[in-house]
mmCIF file with all atom_site columns, C-alpha atoms in Angstrom:
data_model
loop_
_atom_site.group_PDB
_atom_site.id
_atom_site.type_symbol
_atom_site.label_atom_id
_atom_site.label_alt_id
_atom_site.label_comp_id
_atom_site.label_asym_id
_atom_site.label_entity_id
_atom_site.label_seq_id
_atom_site.pdbx_PDB_ins_code
_atom_site.Cartn_x
_atom_site.Cartn_y
_atom_site.Cartn_z
_atom_site.occupancy
_atom_site.B_iso_or_equiv
_atom_site.pdbx_formal_charge
_atom_site.auth_seq_id
_atom_site.auth_comp_id
_atom_site.auth_asym_id
_atom_site.auth_atom_id
_atom_site.pdbx_PDB_model_num
ATOM 1   C CA . MET A 1 1   ? 19.288  7.306   1.615   1.00 85.00 ? 20  MET A CA 1
ATOM 2   C CA . LEU A 1 2   ? 18.103  7.947   -1.970  1.00 92.00 ? 21  LEU A CA 1
ATOM 3   C CA . ARG A 1 3   ? 20.133  5.040   -3.284  1.00 93.00 ? 22  ARG A CA 1
ATOM 4   C CA . VAL A 1 4   ? 18.767  2.666   -0.676  1.00 90.00 ? 23  VAL A CA 1
ATOM 5   C CA . THR A 1 5   ? 15.176  3.864   -1.338  1.00 91.00 ? 24  THR A CA 1
ATOM 6   C CA . ARG A 1 6   ? 15.782  3.188   -5.045  1.00 94.00 ? 25  ARG A CA 1
ATOM 7   C CA . LEU A 1 7   ? 16.828  -0.335  -4.261  1.00 91.00 ? 26  LEU A CA 1
ATOM 8   C CA . PHE A 1 8   ? 13.717  -0.909  -2.150  1.00 92.00 ? 27  PHE A CA 1
ATOM 9   C CA . ASP A 1 9   ? 11.495  0.602   -4.822  1.00 94.00 ? 28  ASP A CA 1
ATOM 10  C CA . ARG A 1 10  ? 13.135  -1.402  -7.616  1.00 94.00 ? 29  ARG A CA 1
ATOM 11  C CA . ASP A 1 11  ? 12.715  -4.726  -5.843  1.00 94.00 ? 30  ASP A CA 1
ATOM 12  C CA . ARG A 1 12  ? 9.184   -3.886  -4.722  1.00 94.00 ? 31  ARG A CA 1
ATOM 13  C CA . ASP A 1 13  ? 8.198   -2.893  -8.277  1.00 96.00 ? 32  ASP A CA 1
ATOM 14  C CA . ASP A 1 14  ? 9.659   -6.176  -9.590  1.00 95.00 ? 33  ASP A CA 1
ATOM 15  C CA . VAL A 1 15  ? 7.558   -8.170  -7.084  1.00 95.00 ? 34  VAL A CA 1
ATOM 16  C CA . LEU A 1 16  ? 4.423   -6.167  -7.760  1.00 97.00 ? 35  LEU A CA 1
ATOM 17  C CA . CYS A 1 17  ? 4.805   -6.614  -11.515 1.00 96.00 ? 36  CYS A CA 1
ATOM 18  C CA . ARG A 1 18  ? 4.740   -10.383 -11.061 1.00 96.00 ? 37  ARG A CA 1
ATOM 19  C CA . PHE A 1 19  ? 1.319   -10.029 -9.386  1.00 96.00 ? 38  PHE A CA 1
ATOM 20  C CA . GLY A 1 20  ? -0.020  -7.635  -12.000 1.00 95.00 ? 39  GLY A CA 1
ATOM 21  C CA . LEU A 1 21  ? 0.171   -4.727  -9.550  1.00 97.00 ? 40  LEU A CA 1
ATOM 22  C CA . GLU A 1 22  ? 1.530   -1.247  -9.776  1.00 96.00 ? 41  GLU A CA 1
ATOM 23  C CA . PRO A 1 23  ? 2.720   0.685   -6.714  1.00 95.00 ? 42  PRO A CA 1
ATOM 24  C CA . TRP A 1 24  ? -0.521  2.713   -6.615  1.00 95.00 ? 43  TRP A CA 1
ATOM 25  C CA . SER A 1 25  ? -2.778  -0.359  -6.864  1.00 96.00 ? 44  SER A CA 1
ATOM 26  C CA . PHE A 1 26  ? -0.782  -2.170  -4.192  1.00 96.00 ? 45  PHE A CA 1
ATOM 27  C CA . ASP A 1 27  ? -1.003  0.875   -1.943  1.00 94.00 ? 46  ASP A CA 1
ATOM 28  C CA . MET A 1 28  ? -4.787  1.112   -2.404  1.00 94.00 ? 47  MET A CA 1
ATOM 29  C CA . LEU A 1 29  ? -5.376  -2.559  -1.832  1.00 96.00 ? 48  LEU A CA 1
ATOM 30  C CA . ALA A 1 30  ? -3.074  -2.517  1.221   1.00 94.00 ? 49  ALA A CA 1
ATOM 31  C CA . ALA A 1 31  ? -4.950  0.471   2.611   1.00 92.00 ? 50  ALA A CA 1
ATOM 32  C CA . LEU A 1 32  ? -8.205  -1.509  2.347   1.00 93.00 ? 51  LEU A CA 1
ATOM 33  C CA . ARG A 1 33  ? -6.550  -4.575  3.795   1.00 94.00 ? 52  ARG A CA 1
ATOM 34  C CA . ARG A 1 34  ? -5.266  -2.665  6.853   1.00 91.00 ? 53  ARG A CA 1
ATOM 35  C CA . ASP A 1 35  ? -8.727  -1.452  7.658   1.00 87.00 ? 54  ASP A CA 1
ATOM 36  C CA . PRO A 1 36  ? -10.358 -3.822  10.231  1.00 84.00 ? 55  PRO A CA 1
ATOM 37  C CA . ARG A 1 37  ? -13.527 -3.805  8.077   1.00 84.00 ? 56  ARG A CA 1
ATOM 38  C CA . GLN A 1 38  ? -11.478 -4.104  4.832   1.00 79.00 ? 57  GLN A CA 1
ATOM 39  C CA . ARG A 1 39  ? -13.755 -1.461  3.382   1.00 86.00 ? 58  ARG A CA 1
ATOM 40  C CA . SER A 1 40  ? -13.694 2.237   2.872   1.00 91.00 ? 59  SER A CA 1
ATOM 41  C CA . THR A 1 41  ? -15.301 5.031   0.889   1.00 90.00 ? 60  THR A CA 1
ATOM 42  C CA . PRO A 1 42  ? -13.719 6.693   -2.185  1.00 91.00 ? 61  PRO A CA 1
ATOM 43  C CA . GLY A 1 43  ? -13.377 9.902   -0.068  1.00 89.00 ? 62  GLY A CA 1
ATOM 44  C CA . GLU A 1 44  ? -11.517 8.120   2.695   1.00 90.00 ? 63  GLU A CA 1
ATOM 45  C CA . LEU A 1 45  ? -9.265  6.498   0.132   1.00 91.00 ? 64  LEU A CA 1
ATOM 46  C CA . MET A 1 46  ? -8.638  9.845   -1.607  1.00 90.00 ? 65  MET A CA 1
ATOM 47  C CA . ALA A 1 47  ? -7.515  11.331  1.638   1.00 89.00 ? 66  ALA A CA 1
ATOM 48  C CA . ALA A 1 48  ? -5.232  8.413   2.389   1.00 87.00 ? 67  ALA A CA 1
ATOM 49  C CA . MET A 1 49  ? -3.729  8.260   -1.100  1.00 88.00 ? 68  MET A CA 1
ATOM 50  C CA . LEU A 1 50  ? -3.574  12.044  -1.665  1.00 90.00 ? 69  LEU A CA 1
ATOM 51  C CA . VAL A 1 51  ? -5.148  11.868  -5.119  1.00 92.00 ? 70  VAL A CA 1
ATOM 52  C CA . THR A 1 52  ? -7.897  13.814  -6.895  1.00 92.00 ? 71  THR A CA 1
ATOM 53  C CA . SER A 1 53  ? -11.423 12.452  -7.292  1.00 90.00 ? 72  SER A CA 1
ATOM 54  C CA . GLY A 1 54  ? -10.864 11.888  -11.006 1.00 92.00 ? 73  GLY A CA 1
ATOM 55  C CA . THR A 1 55  ? -7.720  9.845   -10.313 1.00 93.00 ? 74  THR A CA 1
ATOM 56  C CA . MET A 1 56  ? -9.483  7.866   -7.586  1.00 93.00 ? 75  MET A CA 1
ATOM 57  C CA . THR A 1 57  ? -12.457 7.085   -9.873  1.00 93.00 ? 76  THR A CA 1
ATOM 58  C CA . THR A 1 58  ? -10.091 5.802   -12.617 1.00 94.00 ? 77  THR A CA 1
ATOM 59  C CA . ARG A 1 59  ? -8.149  3.712   -10.125 1.00 95.00 ? 78  ARG A CA 1
ATOM 60  C CA . LEU A 1 60  ? -11.248 2.227   -8.543  1.00 96.00 ? 79  LEU A CA 1
ATOM 61  C CA . LYS A 1 61  ? -12.570 1.231   -12.005 1.00 96.00 ? 80  LYS A CA 1
ATOM 62  C CA . SER A 1 62  ? -9.257  -0.443  -12.789 1.00 96.00 ? 81  SER A CA 1
ATOM 63  C CA . LEU A 1 63  ? -9.242  -2.437  -9.553  1.00 97.00 ? 82  LEU A CA 1
ATOM 64  C CA . GLU A 1 64  ? -12.887 -3.377  -9.904  1.00 97.00 ? 83  GLU A CA 1
ATOM 65  C CA . HIS A 1 65  ? -12.269 -4.516  -13.524 1.00 97.00 ? 84  HIS A CA 1
ATOM 66  C CA . ARG A 1 66  ? -9.512  -6.791  -12.263 1.00 97.00 ? 85  ARG A CA 1
ATOM 67  C CA . GLY A 1 67  ? -11.897 -8.275  -9.653  1.00 97.00 ? 86  GLY A CA 1
ATOM 68  C CA . TRP A 1 68  ? -9.918  -7.040  -6.627  1.00 97.00 ? 87  TRP A CA 1
ATOM 69  C CA . ILE A 1 69  ? -12.567 -4.711  -5.204  1.00 96.00 ? 88  ILE A CA 1
ATOM 70  C CA . THR A 1 70  ? -16.262 -4.149  -5.331  1.00 96.00 ? 89  THR A CA 1
ATOM 71  C CA . ARG A 1 71  ? -18.139 -0.857  -5.204  1.00 95.00 ? 90  ARG A CA 1
ATOM 72  C CA . THR A 1 72  ? -21.666 -0.920  -3.790  1.00 93.00 ? 91  THR A CA 1
ATOM 73  C CA . PRO A 1 73  ? -24.076 1.627   -2.365  1.00 91.00 ? 92  PRO A CA 1
ATOM 74  C CA . ASP A 1 74  ? -24.026 1.866   1.416   1.00 84.00 ? 93  ASP A CA 1
ATOM 75  C CA . PRO A 1 75  ? -27.211 0.215   2.752   1.00 84.00 ? 94  PRO A CA 1
ATOM 76  C CA . GLY A 1 76  ? -27.640 2.953   5.325   1.00 84.00 ? 95  GLY A CA 1
ATOM 77  C CA . ASP A 1 77  ? -27.118 5.848   2.889   1.00 85.00 ? 96  ASP A CA 1
ATOM 78  C CA . ARG A 1 78  ? -27.329 5.002   -0.767  1.00 83.00 ? 97  ARG A CA 1
ATOM 79  C CA . ARG A 1 79  ? -25.558 8.266   -1.706  1.00 86.00 ? 98  ARG A CA 1
ATOM 80  C CA . ILE A 1 80  ? -22.379 6.750   -0.256  1.00 88.00 ? 99  ILE A CA 1
ATOM 81  C CA . VAL A 1 81  ? -20.363 4.155   -2.205  1.00 92.00 ? 100 VAL A CA 1
ATOM 82  C CA . VAL A 1 82  ? -18.564 1.450   -0.185  1.00 93.00 ? 101 VAL A CA 1
ATOM 83  C CA . VAL A 1 83  ? -15.331 0.016   -1.595  1.00 95.00 ? 102 VAL A CA 1
ATOM 84  C CA . GLU A 1 84  ? -14.497 -3.495  -0.373  1.00 94.00 ? 103 GLU A CA 1
ATOM 85  C CA . LEU A 1 85  ? -11.784 -6.005  -1.054  1.00 95.00 ? 104 LEU A CA 1
ATOM 86  C CA . THR A 1 86  ? -12.864 -9.220  -2.843  1.00 96.00 ? 105 THR A CA 1
ATOM 87  C CA . THR A 1 87  ? -11.419 -12.544 -1.822  1.00 95.00 ? 106 THR A CA 1
ATOM 88  C CA . GLU A 1 88  ? -9.152  -12.332 -4.878  1.00 96.00 ? 107 GLU A CA 1
ATOM 89  C CA . GLY A 1 89  ? -8.047  -8.832  -3.913  1.00 96.00 ? 108 GLY A CA 1
ATOM 90  C CA . ARG A 1 90  ? -7.238  -9.933  -0.353  1.00 95.00 ? 109 ARG A CA 1
ATOM 91  C CA . THR A 1 91  ? -5.212  -12.893 -1.686  1.00 97.00 ? 110 THR A CA 1
ATOM 92  C CA . VAL A 1 92  ? -3.183  -10.902 -4.199  1.00 97.00 ? 111 VAL A CA 1
ATOM 93  C CA . THR A 1 93  ? -2.505  -8.188  -1.540  1.00 96.00 ? 112 THR A CA 1
ATOM 94  C CA . ASP A 1 94  ? -1.385  -10.749 1.067   1.00 97.00 ? 113 ASP A CA 1
ATOM 95  C CA . GLU A 1 95  ? 0.807   -12.695 -1.345  1.00 97.00 ? 114 GLU A CA 1
ATOM 96  C CA . ALA A 1 96  ? 2.467   -9.598  -2.793  1.00 97.00 ? 115 ALA A CA 1
ATOM 97  C CA . PHE A 1 97  ? 2.959   -8.136  0.695   1.00 96.00 ? 116 PHE A CA 1
ATOM 98  C CA . ASP A 1 98  ? 4.733   -11.324 1.845   1.00 96.00 ? 117 ASP A CA 1
ATOM 99  C CA . GLU A 1 99  ? 7.066   -11.163 -1.154  1.00 96.00 ? 118 GLU A CA 1
ATOM 100 C CA . VAL A 1 100 ? 7.740   -7.463  -0.757  1.00 95.00 ? 119 VAL A CA 1
ATOM 101 C CA . LEU A 1 101 ? 8.697   -8.058  2.894   1.00 94.00 ? 120 LEU A CA 1
ATOM 102 C CA . ALA A 1 102 ? 10.948  -10.938 1.842   1.00 95.00 ? 121 ALA A CA 1
ATOM 103 C CA . CYS A 1 103 ? 12.813  -8.702  -0.617  1.00 92.00 ? 122 CYS A CA 1
ATOM 104 C CA . GLN A 1 104 ? 13.220  -5.960  1.992   1.00 91.00 ? 123 GLN A CA 1
ATOM 105 C CA . ARG A 1 105 ? 14.661  -8.577  4.454   1.00 92.00 ? 124 ARG A CA 1
ATOM 106 C CA . VAL A 1 106 ? 17.265  -9.449  1.769   1.00 92.00 ? 125 VAL A CA 1
ATOM 107 C CA . LEU A 1 107 ? 18.246  -5.794  1.453   1.00 89.00 ? 126 LEU A CA 1
ATOM 108 C CA . ILE A 1 108 ? 18.846  -5.353  5.187   1.00 91.00 ? 127 ILE A CA 1
ATOM 109 C CA . ARG A 1 109 ? 20.255  -8.819  5.907   1.00 93.00 ? 128 ARG A CA 1
ATOM 110 C CA . SER A 1 110 ? 23.745  -7.408  6.468   1.00 93.00 ? 129 SER A CA 1
ATOM 111 C CA . LEU A 1 111 ? 22.597  -5.345  9.445   1.00 93.00 ? 130 LEU A CA 1
ATOM 112 C CA . THR A 1 112 ? 22.975  -6.678  12.981  1.00 94.00 ? 131 THR A CA 1
ATOM 113 C CA . ALA A 1 113 ? 20.032  -6.279  15.268  1.00 93.00 ? 132 ALA A CA 1
ATOM 114 C CA . GLU A 1 114 ? 21.761  -3.359  16.954  1.00 95.00 ? 133 GLU A CA 1
ATOM 115 C CA . GLU A 1 115 ? 22.466  -1.666  13.606  1.00 94.00 ? 134 GLU A CA 1
ATOM 116 C CA . PHE A 1 116 ? 18.882  -2.206  12.508  1.00 92.00 ? 135 PHE A CA 1
ATOM 117 C CA . ASP A 1 117 ? 17.563  -0.639  15.741  1.00 94.00 ? 136 ASP A CA 1
ATOM 118 C CA . ALA A 1 118 ? 19.936  2.309   15.366  1.00 95.00 ? 137 ALA A CA 1
ATOM 119 C CA . ALA A 1 119 ? 18.930  2.912   11.800  1.00 92.00 ? 138 ALA A CA 1
ATOM 120 C CA . ALA A 1 120 ? 15.215  2.718   12.765  1.00 92.00 ? 139 ALA A CA 1
ATOM 121 C CA . HIS A 1 121 ? 15.775  5.134   15.621  1.00 95.00 ? 140 HIS A CA 1
ATOM 122 C CA . ILE A 1 122 ? 17.573  7.656   13.335  1.00 93.00 ? 141 ILE A CA 1
ATOM 123 C CA . LEU A 1 123 ? 14.922  7.458   10.626  1.00 91.00 ? 142 LEU A CA 1
ATOM 124 C CA . LYS A 1 124 ? 12.156  7.870   13.192  1.00 93.00 ? 143 LYS A CA 1
ATOM 125 C CA . LYS A 1 125 ? 13.949  10.874  14.666  1.00 93.00 ? 144 LYS A CA 1
ATOM 126 C CA . ILE A 1 126 ? 14.197  12.491  11.225  1.00 91.00 ? 145 ILE A CA 1
ATOM 127 C CA . LEU A 1 127 ? 10.523  11.896  10.524  1.00 90.00 ? 146 LEU A CA 1
ATOM 128 C CA . LEU A 1 128 ? 9.346   13.220  13.882  1.00 90.00 ? 147 LEU A CA 1
ATOM 129 C CA . ASP A 1 129 ? 11.507  16.306  13.507  1.00 89.00 ? 148 ASP A CA 1
ATOM 130 C CA . HIS A 1 130 ? 10.168  16.921  9.987   1.00 84.00 ? 149 HIS A CA 1
ATOM 131 C CA . GLU A 1 131 ? 6.544   16.397  11.113  1.00 79.00 ? 150 GLU A CA 1
ATOM 132 C CA . GLY A 1 132 ? 7.105   18.783  13.983  1.00 76.00 ? 151 GLY A CA 1
ATOM 133 C CA . HIS A 1 133 ? 8.182   21.489  11.528  1.00 69.00 ? 152 HIS A CA 1
ATOM 134 C CA . ALA A 1 134 ? 5.778   20.797  8.674   1.00 56.00 ? 153 ALA A CA 1
#
C-alpha cells in the first residue's frame, strides 16, 4: 500500500508542480472549491487542514499573493474574515484536479471493474475499522 501511495503522490506532485501548486495549496483550494459557497473562514480551514493558526496565516497570505483567494471582512460581523476563491483560483483548482484524476486513472488502468470494486471495499473496510477504534 505504501508503494502505491508513493506512486499516487509522485504523479500528483508532478501535476501540481506544473500548475505552480504544492500539495498543501491544492488541498486548501480544493477544500474551498468543494464548499457550495466556495468560501470559508480561516478557523474552518484550520480545522479541515489540521494546521496551526500561524501556518494557516502564512498559507493564506501565499494563496492571496498568487491571486487564488481573497480575504475580506464578513459584512455581518467584521471581526470574521471570509476566505473566497477567485476566478483564477477556481480555474487552477479545476484544471489541476482534472489532471490529477487523469494520472490516477492511468495508475489503476490495469484493474477490472470487479477488482476496482473489491479494492475500494477493502480500503473502506480498513478505514471504517480504524475510525471505529480511533
